[in-house]
Structures are given as C-alpha cells and as structure tokens.
mmCIF file of N, CA and C in Angstrom:
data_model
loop_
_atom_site.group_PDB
_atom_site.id
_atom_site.type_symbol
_atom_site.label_atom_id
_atom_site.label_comp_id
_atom_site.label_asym_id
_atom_site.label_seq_id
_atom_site.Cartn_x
_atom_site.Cartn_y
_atom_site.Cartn_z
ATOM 1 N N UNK A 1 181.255 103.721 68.281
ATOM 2 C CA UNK A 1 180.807 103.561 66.919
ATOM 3 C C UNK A 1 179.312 103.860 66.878
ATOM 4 N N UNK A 2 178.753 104.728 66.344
ATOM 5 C CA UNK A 2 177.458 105.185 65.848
ATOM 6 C C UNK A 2 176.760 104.148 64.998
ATOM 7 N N UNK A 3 175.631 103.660 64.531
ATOM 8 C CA UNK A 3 175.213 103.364 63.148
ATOM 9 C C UNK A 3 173.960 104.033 62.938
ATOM 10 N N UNK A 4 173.873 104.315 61.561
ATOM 11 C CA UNK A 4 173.066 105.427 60.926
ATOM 12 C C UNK A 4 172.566 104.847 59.933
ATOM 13 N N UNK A 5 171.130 104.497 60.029
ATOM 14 C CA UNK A 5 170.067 103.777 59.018
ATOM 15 C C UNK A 5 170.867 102.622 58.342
ATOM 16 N N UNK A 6 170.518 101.474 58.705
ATOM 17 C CA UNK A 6 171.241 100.420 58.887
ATOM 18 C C UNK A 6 170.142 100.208 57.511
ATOM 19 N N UNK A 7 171.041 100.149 56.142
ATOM 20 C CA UNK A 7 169.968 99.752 55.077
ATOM 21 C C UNK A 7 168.861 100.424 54.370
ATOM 22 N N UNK A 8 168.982 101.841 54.931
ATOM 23 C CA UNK A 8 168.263 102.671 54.432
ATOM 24 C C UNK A 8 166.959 102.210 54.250
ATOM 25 N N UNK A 9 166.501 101.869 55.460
ATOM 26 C CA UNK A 9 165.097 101.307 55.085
ATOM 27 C C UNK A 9 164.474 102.476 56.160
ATOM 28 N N UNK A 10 163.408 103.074 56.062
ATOM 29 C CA UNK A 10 162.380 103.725 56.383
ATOM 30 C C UNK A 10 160.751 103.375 57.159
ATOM 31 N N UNK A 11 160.928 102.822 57.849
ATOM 32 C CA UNK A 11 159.481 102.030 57.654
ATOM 33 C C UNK A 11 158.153 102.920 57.393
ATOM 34 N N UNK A 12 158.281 104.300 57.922
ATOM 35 C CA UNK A 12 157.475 105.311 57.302
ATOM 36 C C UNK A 12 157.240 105.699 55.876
ATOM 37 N N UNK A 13 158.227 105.214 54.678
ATOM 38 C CA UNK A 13 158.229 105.934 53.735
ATOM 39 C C UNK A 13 157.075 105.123 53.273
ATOM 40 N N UNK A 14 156.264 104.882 53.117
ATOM 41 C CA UNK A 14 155.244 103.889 52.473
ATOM 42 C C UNK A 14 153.699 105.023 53.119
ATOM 43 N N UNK A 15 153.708 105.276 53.991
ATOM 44 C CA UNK A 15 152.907 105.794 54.367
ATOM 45 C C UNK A 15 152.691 107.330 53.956
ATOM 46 N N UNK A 16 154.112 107.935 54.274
ATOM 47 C CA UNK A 16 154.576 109.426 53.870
ATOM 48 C C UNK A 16 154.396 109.437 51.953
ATOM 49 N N UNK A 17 154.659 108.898 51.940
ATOM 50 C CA UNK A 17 154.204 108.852 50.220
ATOM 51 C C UNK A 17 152.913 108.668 49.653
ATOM 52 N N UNK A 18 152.189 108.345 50.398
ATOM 53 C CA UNK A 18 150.737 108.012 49.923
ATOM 54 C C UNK A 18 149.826 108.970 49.442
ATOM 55 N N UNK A 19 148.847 109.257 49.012
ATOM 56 C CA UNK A 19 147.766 109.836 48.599
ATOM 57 C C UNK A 19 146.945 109.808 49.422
ATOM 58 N N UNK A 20 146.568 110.963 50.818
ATOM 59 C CA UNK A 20 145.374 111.078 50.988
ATOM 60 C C UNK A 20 143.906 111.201 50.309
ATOM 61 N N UNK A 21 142.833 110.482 50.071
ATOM 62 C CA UNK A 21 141.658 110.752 49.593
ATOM 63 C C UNK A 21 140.056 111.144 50.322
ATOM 64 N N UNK A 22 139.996 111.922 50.446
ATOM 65 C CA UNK A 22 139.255 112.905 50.845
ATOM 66 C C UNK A 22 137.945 112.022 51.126
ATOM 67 N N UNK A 23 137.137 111.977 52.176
ATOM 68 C CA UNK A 23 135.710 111.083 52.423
ATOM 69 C C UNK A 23 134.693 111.445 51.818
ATOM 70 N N UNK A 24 134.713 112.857 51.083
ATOM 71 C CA UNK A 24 133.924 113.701 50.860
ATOM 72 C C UNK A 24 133.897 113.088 48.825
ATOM 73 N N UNK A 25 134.937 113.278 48.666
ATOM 74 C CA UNK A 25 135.460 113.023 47.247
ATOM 75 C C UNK A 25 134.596 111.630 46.969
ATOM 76 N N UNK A 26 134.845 110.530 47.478
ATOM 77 C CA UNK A 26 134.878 109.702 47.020
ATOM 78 C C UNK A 26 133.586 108.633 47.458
ATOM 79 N N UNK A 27 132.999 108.989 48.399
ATOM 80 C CA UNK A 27 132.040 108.695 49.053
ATOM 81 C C UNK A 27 130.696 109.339 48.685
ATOM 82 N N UNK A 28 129.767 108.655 47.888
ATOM 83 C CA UNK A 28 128.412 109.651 48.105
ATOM 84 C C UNK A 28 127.746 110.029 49.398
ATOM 85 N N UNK A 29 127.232 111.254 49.415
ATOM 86 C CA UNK A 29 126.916 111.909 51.167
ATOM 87 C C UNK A 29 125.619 112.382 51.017
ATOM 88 N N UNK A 30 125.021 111.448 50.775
ATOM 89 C CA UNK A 30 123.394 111.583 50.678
ATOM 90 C C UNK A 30 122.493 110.722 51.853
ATOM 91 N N UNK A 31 121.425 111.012 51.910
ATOM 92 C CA UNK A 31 120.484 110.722 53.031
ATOM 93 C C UNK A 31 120.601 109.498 53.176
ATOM 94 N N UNK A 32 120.181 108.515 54.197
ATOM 95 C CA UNK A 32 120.378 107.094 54.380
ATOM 96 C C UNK A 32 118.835 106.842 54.404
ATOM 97 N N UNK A 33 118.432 106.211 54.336
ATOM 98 C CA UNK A 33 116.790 105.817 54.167
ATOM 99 C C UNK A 33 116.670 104.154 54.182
ATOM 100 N N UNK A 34 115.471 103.402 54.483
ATOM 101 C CA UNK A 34 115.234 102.355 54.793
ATOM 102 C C UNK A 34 113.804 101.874 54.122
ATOM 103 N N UNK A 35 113.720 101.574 54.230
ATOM 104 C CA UNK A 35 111.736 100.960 53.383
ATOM 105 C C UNK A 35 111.404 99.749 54.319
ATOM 106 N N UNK A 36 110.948 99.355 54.972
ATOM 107 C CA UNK A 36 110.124 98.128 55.841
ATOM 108 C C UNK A 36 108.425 97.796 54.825
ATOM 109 N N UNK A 37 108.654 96.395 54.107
ATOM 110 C CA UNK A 37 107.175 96.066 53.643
ATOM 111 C C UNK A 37 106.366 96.100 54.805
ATOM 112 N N UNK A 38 105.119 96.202 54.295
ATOM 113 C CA UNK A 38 104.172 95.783 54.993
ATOM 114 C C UNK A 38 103.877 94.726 55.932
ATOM 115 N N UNK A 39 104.088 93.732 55.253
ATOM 116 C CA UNK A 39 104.323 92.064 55.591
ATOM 117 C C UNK A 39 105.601 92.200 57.112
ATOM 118 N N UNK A 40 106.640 92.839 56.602
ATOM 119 C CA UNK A 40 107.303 92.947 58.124
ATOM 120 C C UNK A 40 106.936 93.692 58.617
ATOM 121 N N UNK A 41 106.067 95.151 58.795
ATOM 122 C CA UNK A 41 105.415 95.854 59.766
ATOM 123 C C UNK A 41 104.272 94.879 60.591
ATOM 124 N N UNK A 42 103.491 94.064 59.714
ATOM 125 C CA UNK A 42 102.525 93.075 60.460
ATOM 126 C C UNK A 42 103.449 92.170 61.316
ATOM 127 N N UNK A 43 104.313 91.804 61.164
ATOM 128 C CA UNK A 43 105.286 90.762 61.609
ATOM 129 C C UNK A 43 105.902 90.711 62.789
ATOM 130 N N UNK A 44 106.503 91.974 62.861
ATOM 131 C CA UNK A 44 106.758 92.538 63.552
ATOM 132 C C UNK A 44 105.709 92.784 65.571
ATOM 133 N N UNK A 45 104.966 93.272 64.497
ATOM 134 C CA UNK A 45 103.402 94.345 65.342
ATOM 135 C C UNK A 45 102.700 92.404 66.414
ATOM 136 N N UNK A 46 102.818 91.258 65.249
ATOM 137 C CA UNK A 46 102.358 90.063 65.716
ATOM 138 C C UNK A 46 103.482 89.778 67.011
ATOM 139 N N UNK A 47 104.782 89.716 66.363
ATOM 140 C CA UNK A 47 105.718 89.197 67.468
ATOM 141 C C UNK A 47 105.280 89.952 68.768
ATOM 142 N N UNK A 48 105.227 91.663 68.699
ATOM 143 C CA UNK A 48 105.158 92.512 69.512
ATOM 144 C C UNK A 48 104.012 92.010 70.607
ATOM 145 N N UNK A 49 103.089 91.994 69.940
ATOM 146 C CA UNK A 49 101.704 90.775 70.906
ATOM 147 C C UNK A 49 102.140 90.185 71.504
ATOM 148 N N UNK A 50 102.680 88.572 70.734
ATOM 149 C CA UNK A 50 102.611 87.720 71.535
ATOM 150 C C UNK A 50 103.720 88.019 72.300
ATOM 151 N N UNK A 51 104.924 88.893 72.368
ATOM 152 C CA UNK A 51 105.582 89.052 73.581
ATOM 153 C C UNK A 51 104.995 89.780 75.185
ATOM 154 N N UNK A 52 103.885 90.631 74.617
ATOM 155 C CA UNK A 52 103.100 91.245 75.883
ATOM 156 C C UNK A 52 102.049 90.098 76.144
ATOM 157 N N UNK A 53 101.328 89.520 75.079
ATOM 158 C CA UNK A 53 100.473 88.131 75.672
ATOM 159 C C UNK A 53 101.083 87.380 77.157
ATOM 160 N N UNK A 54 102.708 86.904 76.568
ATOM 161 C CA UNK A 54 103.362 85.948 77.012
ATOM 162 C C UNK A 54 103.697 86.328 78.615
ATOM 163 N N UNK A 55 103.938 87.425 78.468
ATOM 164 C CA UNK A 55 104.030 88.609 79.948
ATOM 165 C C UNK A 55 102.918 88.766 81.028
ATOM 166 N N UNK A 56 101.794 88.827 80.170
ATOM 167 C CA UNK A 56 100.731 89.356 81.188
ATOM 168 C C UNK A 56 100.074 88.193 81.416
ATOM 169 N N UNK A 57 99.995 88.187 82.980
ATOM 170 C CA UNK A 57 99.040 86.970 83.691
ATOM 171 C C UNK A 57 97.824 86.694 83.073
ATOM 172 N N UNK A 58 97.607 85.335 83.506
ATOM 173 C CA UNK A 58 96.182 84.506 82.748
ATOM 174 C C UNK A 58 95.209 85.307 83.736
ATOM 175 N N UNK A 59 95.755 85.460 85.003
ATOM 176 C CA UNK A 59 94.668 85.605 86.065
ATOM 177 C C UNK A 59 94.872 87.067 86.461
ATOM 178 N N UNK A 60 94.276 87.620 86.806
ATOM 179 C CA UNK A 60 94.440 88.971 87.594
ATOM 180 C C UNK A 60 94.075 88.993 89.259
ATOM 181 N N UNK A 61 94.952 88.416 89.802
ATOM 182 C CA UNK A 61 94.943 88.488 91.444
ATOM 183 C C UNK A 61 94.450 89.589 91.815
ATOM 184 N N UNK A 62 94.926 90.643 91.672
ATOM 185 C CA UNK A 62 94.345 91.604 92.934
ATOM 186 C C UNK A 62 92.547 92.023 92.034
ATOM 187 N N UNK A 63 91.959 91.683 91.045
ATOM 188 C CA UNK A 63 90.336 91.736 91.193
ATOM 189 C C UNK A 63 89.987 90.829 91.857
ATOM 190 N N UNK A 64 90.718 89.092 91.754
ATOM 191 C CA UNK A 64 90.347 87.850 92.636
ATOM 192 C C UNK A 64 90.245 88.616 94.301
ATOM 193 N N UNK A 65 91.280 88.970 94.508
ATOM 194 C CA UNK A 65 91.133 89.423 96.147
ATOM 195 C C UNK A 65 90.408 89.831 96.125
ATOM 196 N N UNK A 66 89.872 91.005 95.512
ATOM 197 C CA UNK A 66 89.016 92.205 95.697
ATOM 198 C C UNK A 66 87.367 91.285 96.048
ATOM 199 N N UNK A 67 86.995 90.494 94.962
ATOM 200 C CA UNK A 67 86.118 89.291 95.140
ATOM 201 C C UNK A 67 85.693 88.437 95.628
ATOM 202 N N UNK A 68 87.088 88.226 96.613
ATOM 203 C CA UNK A 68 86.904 87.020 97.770
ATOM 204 C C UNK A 68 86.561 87.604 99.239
ATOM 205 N N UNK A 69 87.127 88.728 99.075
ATOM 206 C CA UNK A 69 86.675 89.832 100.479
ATOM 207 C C UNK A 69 85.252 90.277 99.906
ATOM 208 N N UNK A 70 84.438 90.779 99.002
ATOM 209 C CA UNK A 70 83.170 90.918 98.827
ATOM 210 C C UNK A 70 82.367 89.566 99.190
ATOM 211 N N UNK A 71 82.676 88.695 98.480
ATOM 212 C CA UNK A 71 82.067 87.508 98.698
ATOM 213 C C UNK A 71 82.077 86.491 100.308
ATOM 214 N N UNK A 72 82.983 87.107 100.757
ATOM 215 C CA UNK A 72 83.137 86.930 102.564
ATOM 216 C C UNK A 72 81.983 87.939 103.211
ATOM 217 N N UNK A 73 81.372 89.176 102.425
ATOM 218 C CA UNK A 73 80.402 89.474 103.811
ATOM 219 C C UNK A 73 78.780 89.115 103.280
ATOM 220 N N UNK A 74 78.491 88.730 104.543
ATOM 221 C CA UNK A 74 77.283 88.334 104.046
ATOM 222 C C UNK A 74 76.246 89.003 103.827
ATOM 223 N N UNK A 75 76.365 90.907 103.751
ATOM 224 C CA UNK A 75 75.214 91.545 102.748
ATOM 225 C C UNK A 75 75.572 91.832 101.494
ATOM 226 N N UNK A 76 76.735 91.149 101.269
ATOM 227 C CA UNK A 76 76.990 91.688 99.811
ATOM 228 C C UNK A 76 76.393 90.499 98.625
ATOM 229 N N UNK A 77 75.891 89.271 98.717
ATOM 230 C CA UNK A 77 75.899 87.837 98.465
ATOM 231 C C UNK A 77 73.603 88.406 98.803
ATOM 232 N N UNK A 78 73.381 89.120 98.027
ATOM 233 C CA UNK A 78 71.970 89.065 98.348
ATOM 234 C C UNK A 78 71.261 89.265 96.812
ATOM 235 N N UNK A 79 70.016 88.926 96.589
ATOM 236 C CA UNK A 79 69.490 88.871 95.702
ATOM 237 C C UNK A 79 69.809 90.048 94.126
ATOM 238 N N UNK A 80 69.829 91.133 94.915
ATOM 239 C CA UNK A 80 70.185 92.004 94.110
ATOM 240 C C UNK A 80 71.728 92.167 93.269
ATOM 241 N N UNK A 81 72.051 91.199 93.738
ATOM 242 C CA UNK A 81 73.768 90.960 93.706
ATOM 243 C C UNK A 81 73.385 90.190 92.695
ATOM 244 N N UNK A 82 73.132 88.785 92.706
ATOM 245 C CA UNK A 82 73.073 87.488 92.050
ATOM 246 C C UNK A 82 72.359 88.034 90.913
ATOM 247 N N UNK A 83 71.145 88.719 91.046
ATOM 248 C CA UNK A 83 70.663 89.389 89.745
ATOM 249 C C UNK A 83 71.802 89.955 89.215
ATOM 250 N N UNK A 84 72.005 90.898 89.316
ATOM 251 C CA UNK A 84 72.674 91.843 88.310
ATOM 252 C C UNK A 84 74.268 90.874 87.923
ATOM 253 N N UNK A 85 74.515 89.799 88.724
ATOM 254 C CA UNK A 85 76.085 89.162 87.926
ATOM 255 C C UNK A 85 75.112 88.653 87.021
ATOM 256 N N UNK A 86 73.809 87.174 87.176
ATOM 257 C CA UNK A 86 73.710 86.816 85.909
ATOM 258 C C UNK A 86 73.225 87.599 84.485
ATOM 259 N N UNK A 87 72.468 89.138 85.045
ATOM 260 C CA UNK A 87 72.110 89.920 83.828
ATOM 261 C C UNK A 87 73.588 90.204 82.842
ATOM 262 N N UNK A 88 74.403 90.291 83.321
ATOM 263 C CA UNK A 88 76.149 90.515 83.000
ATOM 264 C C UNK A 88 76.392 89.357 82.374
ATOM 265 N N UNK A 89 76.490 88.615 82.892
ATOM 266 C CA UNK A 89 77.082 86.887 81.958
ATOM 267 C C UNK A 89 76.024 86.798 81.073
ATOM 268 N N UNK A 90 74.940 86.973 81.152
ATOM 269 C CA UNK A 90 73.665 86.543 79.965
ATOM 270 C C UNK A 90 74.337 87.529 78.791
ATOM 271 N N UNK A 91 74.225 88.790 79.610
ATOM 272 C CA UNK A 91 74.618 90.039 78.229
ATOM 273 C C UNK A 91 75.899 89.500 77.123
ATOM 274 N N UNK A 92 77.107 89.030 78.553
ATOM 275 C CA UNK A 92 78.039 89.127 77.441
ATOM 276 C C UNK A 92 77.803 87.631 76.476
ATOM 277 N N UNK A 93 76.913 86.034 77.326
ATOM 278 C CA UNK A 93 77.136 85.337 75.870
ATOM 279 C C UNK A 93 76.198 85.967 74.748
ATOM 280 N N UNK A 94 74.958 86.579 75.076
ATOM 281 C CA UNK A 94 73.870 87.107 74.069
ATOM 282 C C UNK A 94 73.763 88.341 73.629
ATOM 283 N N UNK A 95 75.121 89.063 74.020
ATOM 284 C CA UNK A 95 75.482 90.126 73.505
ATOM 285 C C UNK A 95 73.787 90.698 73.900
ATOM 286 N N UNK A 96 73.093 91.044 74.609
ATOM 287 C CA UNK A 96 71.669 92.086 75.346
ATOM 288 C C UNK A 96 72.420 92.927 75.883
#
C-alpha cells in the first residue's frame, strides 16, 4: 500500500507563494554617516589620557640606573657637576 500526501498539506506552499521584495525596492541605499559632538570628542580624547597616564610608570628605571652608575664614579660627582644640576632645578622652579 502506497500513501500519497496524506491531507494534502504542503509544508512548502506558504513559502512558494510568497512575494519576493527586492532590498533595493524597499530599502533606502544611501550613505551611512555619523556626527560625534564635540563634548564626546573631548571625552573621549580625556578617557584616552588617563588610560596611557594609568599605563606609564611614575618612575623611569632605566634613567634611575643610568644615574646611579654616574653617581658611583667619583669624577663624575665634582664641582662642575653640582653646578650645572642646581643651575637646572633653579631654571625649572624660576623658569631662568
């Protein structure tokens, strides 16, 4: 015994009947564009900081090394030395 569409039901016909509609038709196909205020460009640019702030060391080790081996020989630690660091610290609080 054969059986042949038990109920004539289709489960395709719902689909096969439909109306394709075209993406083109029905969809506007124009440029996409964005606007960012100001206020979030600053916002932004701030977060951006304090994430490289948060990153980069308080201290910079390898000038410290560099400093502690100068300051280990003893012709480098001579008058002409001590002059010219405090002419440097004077300059930068008195801006000279």
């Amino acid at each position: 015994m054969i059986i042949d569409k038990i109920g004539g039901i289709n489960p395709l016909s719902n689909v096969q009947g439909s109306q394709r509609v075209s993406a083109r038709s029905s969809v506007f196909m124009g440029e996409d564009s964005i606007s960012v205020s100001r206020e979030a460009q600053e916002m932004a640019e701030a977060y951006y900081l304090s994430e490289v702030a948060a990153e980069t060391p308080d201290v910079r080790s390898d000038l410290v090394e560099q400093i502690r081996i100068k300051i280990q020989d003893p012709m480098y630690l001579s008058g002409a030395t001590i002059d010219s660091t405090v002419d440097k610290i004077l300059a930068s609080y008195f801006g000279a």
